[in-house]
Each structure stands twice: as structure tokens, then as C-alpha cells.
GROMACS .gro file of C-alpha atoms in nm:
model
  283
    1MET     CA    1  -3.060  -1.191   4.268
    2ASP     CA    2  -2.979  -1.038   3.930
    3ASP     CA    3  -2.679  -1.169   3.735
    4ILE     CA    4  -2.449  -0.864   3.728
    5SER     CA    5  -2.117  -0.843   3.544
    6PHE     CA    6  -1.861  -0.575   3.461
    7SER     CA    7  -1.583  -0.619   3.203
    8GLY     CA    8  -1.429  -0.271   3.207
    9THR     CA    9  -1.546  -0.145   2.868
   10ASP     CA   10  -1.589   0.224   2.948
   11GLY     CA   11  -1.712   0.483   3.196
   12LEU     CA   12  -2.077   0.430   3.107
   13GLU     CA   13  -2.057   0.060   3.190
   14ALA     CA   14  -1.886   0.150   3.521
   15GLU     CA   15  -2.171   0.385   3.616
   16LYS     CA   16  -2.434   0.122   3.538
   17PHE     CA   17  -2.240  -0.139   3.734
   18ILE     CA   18  -2.219   0.082   4.045
   19ARG     CA   19  -2.593   0.147   4.028
   20ALA     CA   20  -2.664  -0.225   3.991
   21VAL     CA   21  -2.449  -0.313   4.294
   22ARG     CA   22  -2.623  -0.046   4.502
   23LYS     CA   23  -2.966  -0.182   4.405
   24VAL     CA   24  -2.870  -0.536   4.505
   25ALA     CA   25  -2.720  -0.416   4.834
   26PHE     CA   26  -3.037  -0.221   4.913
   27SER     CA   27  -3.261  -0.517   4.831
   28GLN     CA   28  -3.049  -0.742   5.056
   29GLY     CA   29  -3.038  -0.495   5.345
   30LYS     CA   30  -2.662  -0.446   5.295
   31ILE     CA   31  -2.657  -0.086   5.172
   32GLU     CA   32  -2.474   0.021   5.492
   33ASP     CA   33  -2.225  -0.266   5.480
   34PRO     CA   34  -1.929  -0.140   5.269
   35ARG     CA   35  -1.733  -0.463   5.308
   36TRP     CA   36  -2.021  -0.677   5.177
   37MET     CA   37  -2.078  -0.441   4.882
   38ALA     CA   38  -1.710  -0.439   4.784
   39GLN     CA   39  -1.681  -0.816   4.804
   40PHE     CA   40  -2.005  -0.867   4.614
   41ALA     CA   41  -1.881  -0.633   4.339
   42SER     CA   42  -1.556  -0.830   4.314
   43ILE     CA   43  -1.733  -1.154   4.219
   44CYS     CA   44  -1.910  -0.974   3.933
   45LEU     CA   45  -1.589  -0.869   3.756
   46GLU     CA   46  -1.456  -1.023   3.434
   47GLY     CA   47  -1.207  -0.949   3.158
   48ASN     CA   48  -1.001  -0.632   3.194
   49ALA     CA   49  -1.189  -0.529   3.508
   50LEU     CA   50  -1.101  -0.856   3.681
   51ARG     CA   51  -0.733  -0.810   3.599
   52TRP     CA   52  -0.743  -0.451   3.722
   53HIS     CA   53  -0.904  -0.563   4.050
   54THR     CA   54  -0.605  -0.785   4.129
   55THR     CA   55  -0.382  -0.475   4.138
   56LEU     CA   56  -0.582  -0.306   4.415
   57ASP     CA   57  -0.469  -0.305   4.778
   58ASN     CA   58  -0.670  -0.505   5.033
   59GLU     CA   59  -0.820  -0.196   5.195
   60THR     CA   60  -0.970  -0.083   4.864
   61LYS     CA   61  -1.090  -0.435   4.782
   62ASN     CA   62  -1.284  -0.450   5.108
   63ASP     CA   63  -1.430  -0.100   5.134
   64TRP     CA   64  -1.711  -0.006   4.894
   65ALA     CA   65  -1.644   0.369   4.915
   66LEU     CA   66  -1.277   0.322   4.825
   67PHE     CA   67  -1.358   0.061   4.559
   68GLU     CA   68  -1.627   0.279   4.403
   69SER     CA   69  -1.388   0.576   4.386
   70ALA     CA   70  -1.110   0.364   4.234
   71LEU     CA   71  -1.351   0.219   3.978
   72LEU     CA   72  -1.466   0.560   3.855
   73LYS     CA   73  -1.106   0.681   3.841
   74GLN     CA   74  -1.002   0.379   3.634
   75TYR     CA   75  -1.304   0.411   3.402
   76PRO     CA   76  -1.376   0.787   3.391
   77GLU     CA   77  -1.665   0.968   3.231
   78GLU     CA   78  -1.641   0.976   2.853
   79PRO     CA   79  -1.545   1.321   2.723
   80ARG     CA   80  -1.770   1.520   2.495
   81TYR     CA   81  -1.618   1.717   2.211
   82GLU     CA   82  -1.722   1.988   1.971
   83ARG     CA   83  -1.788   1.892   1.612
   84ALA     CA   84  -1.479   1.790   1.417
   85SER     CA   85  -1.475   2.102   1.196
   86SER     CA   86  -1.369   2.316   1.491
   87ARG     CA   87  -1.093   2.074   1.592
   88GLU     CA   88  -0.919   2.030   1.257
   89PRO     CA   89  -0.561   2.152   1.207
   90PRO     CA   90  -0.532   2.518   1.092
   91SER     CA   91  -0.615   2.568   0.725
   92ALA     CA   92  -0.287   2.757   0.680
   93ILE     CA   93  -0.111   2.421   0.663
   94SER     CA   94  -0.031   2.347   0.300
   95ASP     CA   95  -0.148   2.030   0.131
   96SER     CA   96   0.215   1.972   0.036
   97ILE     CA   97   0.295   1.901   0.401
   98PRO     CA   98   0.244   1.529   0.464
   99THR     CA   99   0.064   1.374   0.757
  100PRO     CA  100   0.267   1.111   0.947
  101ALA     CA  101   0.132   0.757   0.931
  102ALA     CA  102  -0.127   0.649   1.183
  103ALA     CA  103   0.043   0.447   1.454
  104PRO     CA  104  -0.056   0.080   1.466
  105PRO     CA  105  -0.242   0.008   1.792
  106SER     CA  106  -0.042  -0.140   2.078
  107SER     CA  107  -0.068  -0.188   2.450
  108SER     CA  108   0.162   0.113   2.509
  109SER     CA  109   0.249   0.432   2.324
  110PRO     CA  110   0.482   0.350   2.032
  111PRO     CA  111   0.834   0.496   2.011
  112ALA     CA  112   0.920   0.769   1.766
  113PRO     CA  113   0.969   0.629   1.413
  114SER     CA  114   1.328   0.600   1.294
  115ALA     CA  115   1.238   0.748   0.956
  116PRO     CA  116   0.937   0.945   0.832
  117PRO     CA  117   0.672   0.745   0.645
  118LYS     CA  118   0.629   0.781   0.274
  119VAL     CA  119   0.321   0.984   0.189
  120VAL     CA  120   0.123   1.048  -0.127
  121SER     CA  121  -0.057   1.376  -0.198
  122PHE     CA  122  -0.420   1.358  -0.301
  123GLY     CA  123  -0.705   1.579  -0.415
  124SER     CA  124  -0.537   1.786  -0.685
  125SER     CA  125  -0.418   1.576  -0.979
  126ALA     CA  126  -0.611   1.532  -1.304
  127THR     CA  127  -0.609   1.155  -1.251
  128ASP     CA  128  -0.755   1.198  -0.905
  129ARG     CA  129  -1.036   1.421  -1.032
  130ALA     CA  130  -1.122   1.168  -1.303
  131ILE     CA  131  -1.190   0.884  -1.055
  132PRO     CA  132  -1.563   0.821  -1.003
  133ARG     CA  133  -1.676   0.932  -0.656
  134THR     CA  134  -1.957   0.687  -0.591
  135LEU     CA  135  -2.028   0.441  -0.312
  136SER     CA  136  -2.095   0.075  -0.384
  137ALA     CA  137  -2.444  -0.050  -0.301
  138ASN     CA  138  -2.301  -0.377  -0.167
  139PRO     CA  139  -2.136  -0.357   0.176
  140VAL     CA  140  -1.820  -0.554   0.253
  141LYS     CA  141  -1.764  -0.723   0.588
  142GLY     CA  142  -1.423  -0.819   0.717
  143LEU     CA  143  -1.151  -0.823   0.980
  144ILE     CA  144  -0.867  -0.569   1.001
  145ARG     CA  145  -0.528  -0.739   0.985
  146VAL     CA  146  -0.231  -0.533   1.104
  147GLU     CA  147   0.122  -0.586   0.976
  148SER     CA  148   0.364  -0.318   1.089
  149GLY     CA  149   0.738  -0.320   1.043
  150GLY     CA  150   1.020  -0.142   1.223
  151PRO     CA  151   1.148  -0.181   1.578
  152SER     CA  152   0.796  -0.208   1.723
  153SER     CA  153   0.666  -0.454   1.464
  154ALA     CA  154   0.341  -0.630   1.539
  155GLN     CA  155   0.111  -0.863   1.353
  156GLY     CA  156  -0.243  -0.973   1.423
  157TYR     CA  157  -0.598  -0.838   1.406
  158LEU     CA  158  -0.765  -0.538   1.565
  159SER     CA  159  -0.936  -0.657   1.882
  160ARG     CA  160  -1.310  -0.613   1.936
  161MET     CA  161  -1.235  -0.512   2.298
  162PRO     CA  162  -1.038  -0.188   2.351
  163ASP     CA  163  -0.762  -0.172   2.612
  164ARG     CA  164  -0.816   0.008   2.944
  165VAL     CA  165  -0.761   0.352   2.789
  166GLY     CA  166  -0.994   0.292   2.495
  167ARG     CA  167  -0.763   0.200   2.208
  168HIS     CA  168  -0.833  -0.092   1.974
  169ILE     CA  169  -0.515  -0.296   2.010
  170ILE     CA  170  -0.386  -0.610   1.838
  171THR     CA  171  -0.504  -0.963   1.911
  172LYS     CA  172  -0.357  -1.281   1.765
  173SER     CA  173  -0.704  -1.437   1.742
  174LYS     CA  174  -0.904  -1.395   1.421
  175ASP     CA  175  -1.210  -1.567   1.561
  176SER     CA  176  -1.380  -1.467   1.886
  177MET     CA  177  -1.163  -1.165   1.971
  178ALA     CA  178  -1.113  -1.006   1.627
  179LEU     CA  179  -1.306  -0.689   1.542
  180GLN     CA  180  -1.551  -0.720   1.253
  181VAL     CA  181  -1.622  -0.412   1.040
  182GLN     CA  182  -1.847  -0.323   0.747
  183TYR     CA  183  -1.800  -0.061   0.477
  184HIS     CA  184  -1.915   0.040   0.129
  185PRO     CA  185  -1.623   0.045  -0.120
  186SER     CA  186  -1.540   0.394  -0.244
  187PHE     CA  187  -1.258   0.602  -0.388
  188LEU     CA  188  -1.313   0.849  -0.103
  189PRO     CA  189  -1.224   0.812   0.266
  190ILE     CA  190  -1.509   0.626   0.433
  191ASN     CA  191  -1.652   0.515   0.767
  192LEU     CA  192  -1.583   0.168   0.905
  193LYS     CA  193  -1.889   0.044   1.095
  194LEU     CA  194  -1.823  -0.178   1.398
  195LEU     CA  195  -2.021  -0.503   1.394
  196ASN     CA  196  -1.911  -0.681   1.714
  197SER     CA  197  -1.743  -0.420   1.934
  198THR     CA  198  -1.767  -0.470   2.310
  199THR     CA  199  -1.836  -0.096   2.346
  200ARG     CA  200  -2.158   0.095   2.281
  201PHE     CA  201  -1.992   0.285   1.995
  202SER     CA  202  -2.060   0.224   1.627
  203HIS     CA  203  -1.761   0.339   1.418
  204LEU     CA  204  -1.383   0.306   1.406
  205THR     CA  205  -1.225   0.648   1.461
  206GLY     CA  206  -0.878   0.797   1.417
  207MET     CA  207  -0.778   1.021   1.710
  208TRP     CA  208  -0.454   1.218   1.725
  209TYR     CA  209  -0.253   1.190   2.046
  210GLY     CA  210  -0.234   1.549   2.172
  211ASN     CA  211  -0.341   1.876   2.015
  212ASN     CA  212  -0.001   2.010   1.908
  213ILE     CA  213   0.012   1.834   1.573
  214VAL     CA  214   0.319   1.896   1.357
  215LEU     CA  215   0.250   1.789   0.998
  216ARG     CA  216   0.592   1.746   0.844
  217PRO     CA  217   0.834   1.462   0.761
  218GLY     CA  218   0.996   1.318   1.073
  219SER     CA  219   0.714   1.420   1.304
  220THR     CA  220   0.645   1.182   1.593
  221ASN     CA  221   0.273   1.265   1.605
  222TYR     CA  222   0.048   0.962   1.571
  223MET     CA  223  -0.315   0.853   1.575
  224ASN     CA  224  -0.478   0.612   1.815
  225ILE     CA  225  -0.746   0.384   1.674
  226VAL     CA  226  -1.053   0.417   1.897
  227ALA     CA  227  -1.429   0.362   1.881
  228GLY     CA  228  -1.666   0.655   1.825
  229ASP     CA  229  -2.033   0.737   1.784
  230GLY     CA  230  -2.002   0.812   1.411
  231ASN     CA  231  -2.069   1.184   1.463
  232ASP     CA  232  -1.725   1.271   1.603
  233THR     CA  233  -1.877   1.386   1.932
  234SER     CA  234  -1.815   1.096   2.171
  235PHE     CA  235  -1.547   0.826   2.190
  236THR     CA  236  -1.392   0.560   2.408
  237GLN     CA  237  -1.173   0.725   2.671
  238VAL     CA  238  -0.813   0.789   2.561
  239GLY     CA  239  -0.553   0.998   2.742
  240GLY     CA  240  -0.412   1.293   2.547
  241GLN     CA  241  -0.716   1.332   2.322
  242GLY     CA  242  -0.657   1.537   2.011
  243PRO     CA  243  -0.846   1.606   1.687
  244SER     CA  244  -1.043   1.308   1.563
  245ASN     CA  245  -1.244   1.195   1.263
  246THR     CA  246  -1.446   0.890   1.164
  247ALA     CA  247  -1.433   0.920   0.784
  248VAL     CA  248  -1.055   0.886   0.752
  249TRP     CA  249  -1.023   0.532   0.619
  250LEU     CA  250  -0.929   0.487   0.253
  251VAL     CA  251  -0.971   0.120   0.160
  252GLU     CA  252  -0.806   0.022  -0.168
  253ALA     CA  253  -0.928  -0.252  -0.402
  254THR     CA  254  -0.661  -0.482  -0.253
  255GLY     CA  255  -0.809  -0.432   0.093
  256GLN     CA  256  -0.519  -0.222   0.218
  257ILE     CA  257  -0.618   0.067   0.445
  258LYS     CA  258  -0.471   0.416   0.459
  259ALA     CA  259  -0.558   0.681   0.715
  260VAL     CA  260  -0.633   1.015   0.546
  261TRP     CA  261  -0.636   1.351   0.724
  262ARG     CA  262  -0.785   1.665   0.570
  263ASN     CA  263  -0.760   2.023   0.691
  264GLU     CA  264  -1.050   2.269   0.680
  265ALA     CA  265  -0.976   2.355   0.318
  266GLY     CA  266  -1.029   1.991   0.220
  267SER     CA  267  -0.667   1.921   0.128
  268GLY     CA  268  -0.426   1.689   0.304
  269SER     CA  269  -0.227   1.370   0.263
  270GLU     CA  270  -0.257   0.995   0.297
  271THR     CA  271  -0.028   0.743   0.462
  272ASP     CA  272   0.120   0.421   0.336
  273PRO     CA  273  -0.096   0.124   0.442
  274CYS     CA  274  -0.017  -0.052   0.769
  275CYS     CA  275  -0.318  -0.284   0.774
  276GLU     CA  276  -0.572  -0.443   0.544
  277ILE     CA  277  -0.930  -0.573   0.543
  278ARG     CA  278  -0.967  -0.950   0.521
  279ASP     CA  279  -1.306  -1.047   0.376
  280LEU     CA  280  -1.500  -1.262   0.625
  281SER     CA  281  -1.630  -1.483   0.346
  282SER     CA  282  -1.276  -1.578   0.239
  283ARG     CA  283  -1.131  -1.664   0.578
   0.00000   0.00000   0.00000
């Protein structure tokens, strides 16, 4: 019998798991035994999926049809979006209006900030235009350390395994559970490539929560940090999906990271850093 496991990464893994269980049940002559199939599936669970299974009622745990339905509801099909250019905020928004800081990842939606974040305009000053716009040939690998202040302060590293709704949250471990990323240093916002993600996705992505984005001081809008395909067309599942972009990360020479959001005209704002890259070679 094949060694089957399911950790609860995303909807695609759930679909493959269901198919695998059905194949085993068919090969064992148990395809019409819903109790056997549900109990067999339960011994294949691990990680987030195992924890989720403990919350199910006994009827669902012992009936394959109910279990299968609950599984697909918990890990739904991944949404497909149009290209990012059609989802950007309206170009009528002035580049003097700042974008609120990206919210540090957490296991639940963060409360509204008590004060608006400080922002710095970009893209128009003489100093900005004089900065060389070239990528480094040598990639940098590292972990993303998060240090946020305020009432919902949190410290740790971005986890390589997203939570059940697809957000990369904080882990205290900087070894087996910390997310490793790679990037080429640049003065422009860049992509952060995922090296050890538990998902099938390749890049770290900033995704607004909701579509009604208000870009002004004091706004409670925030970004979730999710995993994407690098083309801004497919992502880990997150409720309240809004505009998203992969090339939003501005990594300074110190390693500090800012999330940058541009409108269709190419102007926008950048946030104060809330996390930084720690070089793997210097850990």
C-alpha cells in the first residue's frame, strides 16, 4: 500500500489526497465502505491537517462523503486572478498619498493601528533618479526576521508553512520551520524567491485584504504575506483577497525590508521596515 500523507498545505494537495485515498480504497475493495475510507484517511494526516481533524464531529470523522466534503471546504480550490495591472488601485490616486504599512503576519487579523505609519515618498526626487538601477549578479539567501512593535507586537521568523488560510505567519524557530528566501540586491522593489516553502508556489507575495483600499494616513488597510506563482495569477488561499503583487519588496543594504505599492502610473509610497533579511551564512 502506498505511503500517503496530507499536511493541509492548499487546495491542490487536498485534491491529490482525495484521489490517492480513492485509489487505495478501490485497490483494497473498500470503495463502497465510507467508514473504512474515512478512517484510513485519518491515519494519513499530519501537521495542520491533523489538528483540523481533531475539531471534526464523530459523524464526519467516520463517513467518507462527509469527511471529503469537509476537507474540500477547509482547503478550497485556489482562486485564479487577472494580471496585476488590472487590479491595481485607480491611477487617480496621487503619489503624495501614502500607503499604510504592510501588516506583520499573525495567526489572526491584526487590530487597527493606533497611529498611522510613517511613510517616505519615492520615484520623483533628483537623488532617487541618480541611484543606479541595476541588479546584482550574486544572489543573497536568508531568513526573514520580523520585529513589530505596538499592541500586537511579535518577534520571530516567517514560517515556511502558511497557516490554514494561506498566510505566512511567524515562527520562533530559525532552523527547520523558518522560511528561506533568495533575492538579487537592487535599488528597485524586487521578487523574493521561496527556497523551502511547503507550498507549490515560488515567490513571496503581498496581498491586500479586501478590494476597498483607502490610501491615506490612519487607514486600517493592510497586506497579508502569502505565497504566489511569481506571475501574480495564482496564490495560496486567503479570505478577503484584494490586489496583489510579487515585486513589492525593497531590501535595503542593512537587510531591512519595506513593502512598496505602485499605482498604474508607476508612483506610490513605501512603508517603514517591519522585518529584515538575515543572511544564512552569518547565522
